[in-house]
Coordinates of C-alpha atoms and ligand atoms in Angstrom, one line a residue:
M19 CA 0.0 0.0 0.0
A20 CA 2.9 2.3 0.8
A21 CA 4.4 1.6 -2.6
I22 CA 1.1 2.2 -4.4
F23 CA 0.6 5.6 -2.8
A24 CA 4.3 6.7 -3.1
A25 CA 4.2 5.8 -6.8
S26 CA 0.7 7.3 -7.3
A27 CA 2.0 10.6 -5.9
G28 CA 4.8 10.6 -8.5
A29 CA 7.8 9.1 -6.7
D30 CA 10.1 6.8 -8.6
T31 CA 9.4 3.8 -6.3
L32 CA 11.3 0.6 -5.7
L33 CA 9.7 -2.1 -3.5
L34 CA 12.4 -4.2 -1.9
E35 CA 11.0 -7.5 -0.7
R36 CA 12.9 -10.2 1.0
T37 CA 10.7 -13.2 -0.1
R38 CA 10.3 -14.3 -3.7
D39 CA 6.7 -12.9 -3.9
G40 CA 5.8 -10.8 -0.9
G41 CA 2.5 -10.3 1.0
R42 CA 2.7 -13.8 2.5
K43 CA 0.8 -12.8 5.6
I44 CA -2.0 -11.7 3.4
L45 CA -2.0 -15.2 1.8
I46 CA -2.3 -16.9 5.2
S47 CA -4.7 -14.4 6.7
G48 CA -8.3 -15.2 7.6
G49 CA -7.7 -18.9 7.0
G50 CA -6.7 -18.2 3.4
R51 CA -9.7 -16.0 2.8
C52 CA -8.2 -12.7 4.0
N53 CA -10.3 -10.8 6.4
I54 CA -9.3 -7.6 4.6
L55 CA -11.2 -5.1 6.9
P56 CA -13.7 -5.0 9.6
A57 CA -17.3 -4.1 8.6
R58 CA -17.4 -1.6 11.5
V59 CA -14.6 -0.1 13.6
D60 CA -14.5 0.4 17.3
E61 CA -11.3 2.5 17.7
R62 CA -11.2 1.8 21.5
R63 CA -10.3 -1.8 20.7
F64 CA -6.8 -0.9 19.5
V65 CA -4.0 -1.4 21.9
T66 CA -0.9 0.8 22.2
D67 CA 1.6 1.9 24.9
S68 CA 1.9 5.2 23.0
S69 CA -0.8 7.9 22.9
P70 CA -4.3 6.5 22.0
H71 CA -5.1 10.0 20.7
T72 CA -2.2 9.8 18.2
L73 CA -3.2 6.3 17.2
R74 CA -6.8 7.5 16.4
K75 CA -5.5 10.5 14.5
I76 CA -3.3 8.2 12.3
L77 CA -6.2 5.7 11.8
R78 CA -8.7 8.4 10.8
S79 CA -6.4 9.6 8.0
W80 CA -8.0 6.9 5.8
P81 CA -11.5 6.1 7.1
L82 CA -13.0 2.6 6.7
A83 CA -15.5 3.7 4.0
E84 CA -12.7 5.1 1.9
Q85 CA -10.6 2.0 2.3
I86 CA -13.5 -0.2 1.2
A87 CA -14.0 2.1 -1.8
F88 CA -10.4 1.8 -2.7
F89 CA -10.5 -2.0 -2.8
E90 CA -13.7 -2.1 -4.6
R91 CA -13.0 0.6 -7.2
E92 CA -9.3 0.6 -7.7
L93 CA -8.6 -3.1 -7.2
H94 CA -12.0 -4.3 -8.4
L95 CA -12.4 -6.6 -5.4
R96 CA -16.0 -6.8 -4.2
L97 CA -16.0 -7.1 -0.4
V98 CA -18.7 -9.1 1.4
E99 CA -19.6 -9.0 5.1
E100 CA -19.8 -12.2 7.1
P101 CA -22.7 -11.0 9.3
E102 CA -22.0 -13.2 12.3
S103 CA -18.5 -11.8 12.7
A104 CA -18.8 -8.3 11.1
K105 CA -15.7 -9.2 9.0
L106 CA -15.2 -8.2 5.4
F107 CA -13.8 -10.7 2.9
P108 CA -13.2 -10.6 -0.8
A109 CA -16.3 -12.1 -2.5
S110 CA -14.0 -14.7 -4.1
N111 CA -12.9 -15.8 -0.6
R112 CA -9.3 -16.0 -1.9
A113 CA -6.6 -14.1 -0.1
R114 CA -4.4 -14.5 -3.2
D115 CA -6.7 -12.1 -5.1
V116 CA -5.9 -9.4 -2.5
R117 CA -2.2 -10.0 -2.5
D118 CA -2.0 -10.2 -6.3
G119 CA -4.4 -7.3 -6.7
L120 CA -2.1 -5.1 -4.6
L121 CA 1.0 -6.1 -6.4
A122 CA -0.5 -5.6 -9.8
H123 CA -1.8 -2.1 -8.8
A124 CA 1.6 -1.1 -7.4
A125 CA 3.1 -2.1 -10.8
R126 CA 0.4 -0.2 -12.7
R127 CA 1.2 2.9 -10.7
G128 CA 4.9 2.5 -11.7
A129 CA 6.4 0.9 -8.6
R130 CA 9.1 -1.7 -9.4
L131 CA 9.2 -4.9 -7.3
H132 CA 12.6 -6.3 -6.4
P133 CA 11.8 -9.7 -4.9
A134 CA 14.3 -11.9 -3.1
T135 CA 16.1 -8.8 -1.9
R136 CA 16.9 -8.7 1.8
V137 CA 17.7 -5.3 3.2
T138 CA 20.5 -5.5 5.7
G139 CA 20.6 -1.9 6.8
F140 CA 19.9 1.7 6.0
G141 CA 21.4 5.0 7.2
P142 CA 21.4 8.7 6.4
V143 CA 24.0 10.0 3.9
T144 CA 24.6 13.6 2.8
A145 CA 21.7 13.7 0.3
G146 CA 19.2 11.1 1.4
W147 CA 19.6 7.5 2.5
R148 CA 21.9 4.5 1.7
V149 CA 20.2 1.1 1.7
T150 CA 22.4 -2.0 1.9
R151 CA 21.1 -5.3 0.5
E152 CA 22.3 -8.8 0.8
G153 CA 24.4 -9.8 -2.3
A154 CA 23.9 -6.5 -4.2
E155 CA 25.3 -3.0 -4.4
P156 CA 24.0 -0.4 -1.9
L157 CA 21.3 1.9 -3.2
D158 CA 21.2 5.7 -2.6
V159 CA 17.7 7.1 -2.4
D160 CA 15.9 10.3 -1.4
A161 CA 13.5 8.7 1.1
I162 CA 12.9 5.3 2.6
I163 CA 9.7 3.7 4.0
V164 CA 10.1 0.9 6.5
A165 CA 7.2 -1.6 6.3
T166 CA 9.0 -4.7 7.5
G167 CA 6.3 -5.9 9.9
G168 CA 6.6 -7.4 13.3
L169 CA 8.1 -10.6 14.8
S170 CA 5.2 -13.0 14.4
V171 CA 5.2 -16.1 12.1
P172 CA 8.8 -15.3 10.9
N173 CA 8.6 -17.8 8.0
T174 CA 6.5 -15.2 6.2
G175 CA 9.6 -13.0 5.9
S176 CA 8.9 -10.6 8.9
D177 CA 11.4 -11.4 11.6
G178 CA 11.8 -8.0 13.4
A179 CA 14.9 -7.0 11.5
G180 CA 13.3 -3.6 10.6
L181 CA 12.6 -2.9 14.2
R182 CA 16.2 -3.6 15.2
M183 CA 17.4 -1.3 12.4
L184 CA 15.1 1.5 13.5
A185 CA 16.2 1.0 17.1
T186 CA 19.9 1.3 16.0
L187 CA 19.0 4.7 14.5
G188 CA 17.8 5.9 18.0
H189 CA 14.1 5.4 17.8
V190 CA 12.2 4.6 21.0
V191 CA 10.9 1.0 20.8
H192 CA 8.2 0.0 23.3
P193 CA 8.8 -3.6 24.5
T194 CA 7.4 -6.1 21.9
Y195 CA 5.2 -9.0 22.8
A196 CA 3.2 -11.7 21.0
A197 CA -0.4 -10.7 20.6
L198 CA -3.5 -12.6 19.3
T199 CA -1.8 -15.9 20.2
P200 CA -3.3 -19.1 21.8
L201 CA -2.7 -19.7 25.5
T202 CA -1.6 -23.0 27.0
A203 CA -1.9 -24.9 30.3
A204 CA 0.4 -27.7 31.4
P205 CA -0.7 -30.1 32.6
A206 CA -3.8 -29.4 30.4
P207 CA -6.8 -29.7 32.8
F208 CA -9.3 -29.8 30.0
V209 CA -7.5 -31.9 27.5
A210 CA -10.6 -34.2 27.1
L211 CA -12.5 -31.2 25.8
A212 CA -10.1 -30.5 22.9
G213 CA -12.2 -29.5 19.9
V214 CA -15.1 -28.2 21.9
S215 CA -16.0 -24.6 20.9
L216 CA -18.7 -22.2 22.2
P217 CA -19.2 -18.4 22.5
V218 CA -18.1 -17.0 25.9
T219 CA -17.1 -13.7 27.5
I220 CA -13.5 -13.8 28.8
T221 CA -11.6 -11.3 30.9
A222 CA -7.9 -11.2 31.5
G223 CA -6.5 -9.1 34.3
A224 CA -3.1 -8.4 35.7
D225 CA -1.6 -5.5 37.6
G226 CA -3.5 -2.5 36.3
R227 CA -4.2 -4.0 32.8
S228 CA -7.3 -5.8 31.7
A229 CA -9.1 -6.8 28.6
T230 CA -12.5 -8.4 28.0
A231 CA -13.7 -10.1 24.8
T232 CA -16.9 -11.8 23.8
G233 CA -16.7 -14.4 21.0
G234 CA -15.7 -17.8 20.0
F235 CA -13.7 -20.0 22.5
L236 CA -12.0 -23.2 21.5
F237 CA -10.4 -25.9 23.7
T238 CA -7.2 -27.2 22.1
H239 CA -4.9 -30.1 23.1
Q240 CA -2.5 -27.6 24.7
G241 CA -4.9 -25.1 26.1
Y242 CA -7.3 -22.5 24.6
S243 CA -7.8 -20.6 21.3
G244 CA -10.6 -18.9 19.4
P245 CA -11.1 -15.2 18.8
A246 CA -12.1 -14.3 22.4
V247 CA -9.0 -15.9 23.8
L248 CA -6.7 -14.4 21.2
D249 CA -8.2 -10.9 21.8
V250 CA -7.2 -11.0 25.5
S251 CA -4.0 -13.0 25.1
H252 CA -1.7 -10.0 25.2
I253 CA -2.6 -9.3 28.8
A254 CA -1.6 -12.9 29.7
V255 CA 1.6 -12.9 27.5
R256 CA 2.8 -9.6 29.1
S257 CA 2.1 -10.7 32.6
R258 CA 4.3 -13.8 31.9
A259 CA 7.0 -11.8 30.2
E260 CA 7.2 -9.3 33.0
G261 CA 7.7 -12.0 35.6
G262 CA 5.1 -10.8 38.1
E263 CA 1.9 -12.5 39.0
L264 CA 0.3 -14.3 36.1
A265 CA -2.8 -12.7 34.7
R266 CA -6.1 -14.2 35.9
L267 CA -8.5 -15.4 33.3
R268 CA -12.2 -15.5 34.1
V269 CA -14.8 -16.9 31.8
R270 CA -18.6 -16.5 31.6
W271 CA -19.4 -19.7 29.9
S272 CA -22.9 -18.8 28.5
G273 CA -25.2 -15.8 28.0
L274 CA -26.8 -16.4 31.4
D275 CA -25.7 -14.2 34.3
A276 CA -25.6 -15.2 38.0
K277 CA -29.3 -14.4 38.6
A278 CA -30.4 -16.4 35.6
W279 CA -28.3 -19.4 36.7
E280 CA -29.6 -19.2 40.2
A281 CA -33.2 -19.3 38.8
A282 CA -32.3 -22.2 36.5
L283 CA -30.6 -24.2 39.4
R284 CA -33.4 -23.7 42.0
P285 CA -34.0 -26.8 44.0
E286 CA -37.1 -28.1 42.4
G287 CA -38.3 -31.4 40.9
T288 CA -36.1 -34.3 39.9
R289 CA -33.7 -32.4 37.7
T290 CA -30.0 -32.8 38.0
V291 CA -27.1 -30.4 37.8
G292 CA -25.8 -32.0 34.6
G293 CA -29.3 -31.9 33.0
V294 CA -29.7 -28.1 33.6
L295 CA -26.1 -27.2 32.6
R296 CA -26.3 -29.2 29.4
R297 CA -29.3 -27.1 28.2
E298 CA -26.9 -24.1 28.0
L299 CA -23.5 -25.7 27.3
P300 CA -21.9 -28.5 25.3
A301 CA -22.4 -31.7 27.3
R302 CA -18.7 -32.5 27.9
L303 CA -18.1 -28.9 29.1
A304 CA -21.2 -28.9 31.3
D305 CA -19.9 -32.0 33.1
A306 CA -16.3 -30.6 33.4
L307 CA -17.6 -27.4 34.9
A308 CA -19.8 -29.3 37.4
A309 CA -16.7 -31.2 38.4
A310 CA -14.6 -28.0 38.6
A311 CA -17.2 -26.7 41.1
D312 CA -16.9 -29.9 43.2
T313 CA -20.4 -31.1 42.3
S314 CA -21.4 -34.2 40.3
P315 CA -23.5 -33.8 37.1
S316 CA -25.8 -36.5 38.5
Q317 CA -26.5 -34.5 41.7
P318 CA -30.2 -33.7 42.0
L319 CA -30.8 -30.0 42.3
A320 CA -33.1 -30.6 45.3
Q321 CA -30.1 -31.9 47.2
L322 CA -27.7 -29.1 46.3
R323 CA -26.6 -27.1 49.4
K324 CA -26.6 -23.3 49.2
A325 CA -22.8 -23.1 49.3
E326 CA -22.6 -25.7 46.5
R327 CA -25.1 -23.8 44.3
Q328 CA -23.1 -20.5 44.9
R329 CA -19.9 -22.2 43.9
L330 CA -21.4 -23.6 40.8
V331 CA -22.9 -20.3 39.8
E332 CA -19.6 -18.6 40.3
T333 CA -17.8 -21.2 38.2
L334 CA -20.4 -20.6 35.4
V335 CA -20.3 -16.8 35.3
Q336 CA -16.7 -16.1 36.3
G337 CA -14.9 -19.4 36.4
E338 CA -11.1 -19.1 36.7
L339 CA -9.4 -20.7 33.7
P340 CA -6.0 -22.2 34.6
W341 CA -3.2 -21.4 32.2
N342 CA 0.6 -20.9 32.4
G343 CA 2.0 -20.5 28.9
D344 CA 1.3 -19.2 25.4
E345 CA 2.2 -20.1 21.8
G346 CA 4.3 -17.0 21.4
Y347 CA 5.3 -15.5 18.0
R348 CA 5.1 -18.9 16.4
K349 CA 1.3 -18.6 16.3
A350 CA 0.7 -14.9 17.1
E351 CA -1.3 -13.0 14.5
V352 CA 0.4 -9.8 15.4
T353 CA 3.2 -8.2 17.4
G354 CA 2.3 -5.8 20.2
G355 CA 4.7 -2.9 21.1
G356 CA 7.2 -1.5 18.6
I357 CA 8.2 2.0 17.4
S358 CA 6.6 4.5 19.7
L359 CA 3.9 6.6 17.9
A360 CA 5.6 9.7 19.4
E361 CA 8.6 9.0 17.1
V362 CA 6.6 9.8 13.9
D363 CA 4.7 12.7 12.5
P364 CA 1.1 11.5 12.7
V365 CA 0.2 12.9 9.3
T366 CA 3.2 11.8 7.1
L367 CA 4.6 9.1 9.4
E368 CA 8.0 10.6 8.9
S369 CA 10.5 9.9 11.7
R370 CA 10.9 12.8 14.0
R371 CA 14.6 11.9 14.4
H372 CA 15.5 11.4 10.7
P373 CA 14.0 13.4 7.8
G374 CA 13.3 11.2 4.8
L375 CA 12.6 8.1 6.9
F376 CA 9.0 6.9 7.1
I377 CA 7.6 4.1 9.2
C378 CA 4.3 2.2 8.8
G379 CA 2.4 -1.0 9.6
E380 CA 3.0 -3.5 12.3
V381 CA 6.5 -2.1 13.1
L382 CA 4.6 0.8 14.8
D383 CA 3.3 0.4 18.4
A384 CA -0.3 -0.5 17.7
F385 CA -2.5 -3.5 17.1
G386 CA -6.1 -4.3 17.0
P387 CA -8.4 -7.3 17.8
I388 CA -9.3 -10.2 15.4
G389 CA -11.6 -9.0 12.7
G390 CA -9.7 -7.1 10.0
Y391 CA -8.4 -4.4 12.4
N392 CA -4.7 -5.1 11.7
F393 CA -5.1 -4.8 8.0
L394 CA -7.1 -1.6 8.6
W395 CA -4.0 -0.3 10.4
A396 CA -1.6 -1.6 7.8
W397 CA -3.5 0.0 4.9
A398 CA -4.0 3.4 6.6
T399 CA -0.4 3.7 7.7
G400 CA 0.9 2.4 4.4
R401 CA -1.0 5.0 2.5
A402 CA 0.0 7.8 4.9
A403 CA 3.7 6.9 4.7
G404 CA 3.5 6.5 0.9
L405 CA 2.0 9.9 0.4
G406 CA 4.3 11.4 3.0
S407 CA 7.5 10.1 1.4
A408 CA 6.5 11.4 -2.0
G409 CA 6.5 15.0 -0.7
P410 CA 7.4 17.9 -3.0
D411 CA 11.2 17.1 -3.3
A412 CA 11.4 13.3 -3.2
D413 CA 11.6 11.6 -6.6
F414 CA 12.8 8.3 -5.4
A415 CA 11.4 6.3 -2.5
V416 CA 12.1 2.8 -1.3
V417 CA 9.9 0.5 0.6
A418 CA 11.6 -2.3 2.4
Ligands
FAD520 C1 -1.8 -16.3 10.6 C2 -2.2 -14.8 10.5 C3 -3.5 -14.5 10.1 C4 -3.8 -13.1 10.0 N1 -5.1 -12.8 9.6 C5 -5.5 -11.5 9.6 C6 -6.7 -11.1 9.1 O1 -7.5 -12.0 8.6 N2 -7.1 -9.8 9.1 C7 -6.2 -8.8 9.6 O2 -6.6 -7.7 9.6 N3 -5.0 -9.2 10.0 C8 -4.6 -10.5 10.0 N4 -3.3 -10.8 10.4 C9 -2.4 -9.7 10.7 C10 -1.8 -9.0 9.5 O3 -1.4 -10.1 8.6 C11 -0.7 -8.1 9.8 O4 -1.1 -7.2 10.8 C12 -0.2 -7.3 8.6 O5 0.2 -8.2 7.6 C13 1.0 -6.4 8.9 O6 1.3 -5.7 7.7 P1 2.8 -5.1 7.5 O7 2.9 -4.7 6.1 O8 3.1 -4.2 8.5 O9 3.8 -6.4 7.8 P2 4.0 -7.8 7.0 O10 2.6 -8.2 6.3 O11 4.6 -8.7 8.0 O12 4.9 -7.5 5.8 C14 6.3 -7.1 6.0 C15 7.1 -7.5 4.7 O13 8.4 -7.0 4.9 C16 9.3 -8.0 4.4 N5 10.6 -7.8 5.1 C17 10.8 -8.0 6.4 N6 12.1 -7.7 6.6 C18 12.7 -7.4 5.4 C19 14.0 -7.1 5.0 N7 15.0 -7.0 5.9 N8 14.3 -6.9 3.7 C20 13.3 -6.9 2.8 N9 12.0 -7.2 3.1 C21 11.7 -7.5 4.4 C22 8.6 -9.3 4.7 O14 9.1 -10.3 3.8 C23 7.1 -9.0 4.4 O15 6.8 -9.2 3.1 C24 -2.9 -12.1 10.4 C25 -1.6 -12.5 10.8 C26 -1.2 -13.8 10.8 C27 0.2 -14.2 11.2

C-alpha cells in the first residue's frame, strides 16, 4: 500500500521485498480467505503503549469507508460482510486475489518490485539514504519507507529486522510481545475437551491492565484458542514476560448471568445439575464445569446445598481458567509494542529523528483485535507513509 501511494504521488518507487513474492501474511490471513477489513470499527479496541489519541489520529487519516471504496473501485475486489462476525472478505474468498491485486496495482502505478532482496541496513547520507542489500550494491535514495512488519510467524519474511534497524537509529521501541496468540496450560486440565467450541465472555486481568472479549472460545490439546482468547491473550503474555503474577483469566461460559443461573438451578423437581447445565452448554463442558465446582453432574438439584449452588454459579459466570503459557510469536497473528507513535509525525509518518525516513504497519506500536483491524492499520499507515514520502522534493522512494 505504501508503494502504491508513493508511486501514485509521483515518486520513482522501488519495492524491496525479502521473499520471492511478498505479502505472504495476506496469503495466510483469515484462514486463506483474507479478512481484509472490519465491517465496522471500534477504535477503542486498538492497543498501544503510545498515545491512543495519536493512534486514532493516524487511523482516521483513511476512514474505513474510503478503504472499502479503494479495494472495490481501484482493485476491483468486491467485499462481502460475514454477518455473524462483522468481518469483510473478498467475494472470491481468496486471499491470493488481495495480494496479487495489490502487487498488480503497485506495478500499474509504476512501482518496481525487487523480490528476493533482503535489506540489511539503512542510514542517512549527505543527500538522502543509503540502503544496503544482501548480495547487491548499496542503493542511494531520497526517502525510505520501512514496512517490514513485526516478529510473528517469521517464515512469512517478517522477523523483526526492521525494528532492530530503527532502534539502531535511535528510535524509541516499546517492548514487543506476541499478541493474538493461543494460551496453554500444562498439565492441560481440560485436554478431554479438545475440539469443543462455544461463545463466551472472557476477561484477562493483571496489575492495572485488563481486557474483556466476547466471541468464540476453542479448547485445544495444549490449552485455549478462538477469537475471544486471542483478543485478551496480550494481557496474559505480558504478565508472563514481566515475571510478576500471572494474569487471571475469568470466563462467563454462557449468555446467562448469576441471577439467571440461580433461577435455573433452583431446588425443584427431579432435575440434576448436569441436566440443567447441558441445556446451555456442550455436554462435555457442562460435566467438566460441574466437576470444577466440586459437584457431580448426576447430583439432584433438590439436594444441592446453598454453598454448592453458589460455587457452581460462580464457576459458570466467572470461572477461573488455569493457564501458564502461550504459543508466542510462532502462532501470534500480530506483534504488540514496537516503534513509539511519538517517534513519527502523525500525518506523514516521517520519523521525528530522521527526515526522509517513514515508518508504517506492524512495526509501529499498535495492534487491534481479530476482525480485520490489523489490515485496517496496515492499509491506513501504508497510505500515509506513501503519500508522506513522496512530498514535494522526493523523486525516489524505497519500501523495504
Ligand atoms: C496467521 C495470520 C493471520 C492473520 N489474519 C489476519 C486477518 O485476517 N485480518 C487482519 O486484519 N490481519 C490479519 N493478520 C495480521 C496481518 O497479517 C498483519 O497485521 C499485517 O500483515 C501487517 O502488515 P505489515 O505490512 O506491517 O507487515 P507484513 O505483512 O509482515 O509485511 C512485511 C514485509 O516486509 C518484508 N521484510 C521484512 N524484513 C525485510 C528485510 N530485511 N528486507 C526486505 N523485506 C523485508 C517481509 O518479507 C514482508 O513481506 C494475520 C496474521 C497472521 C500471522
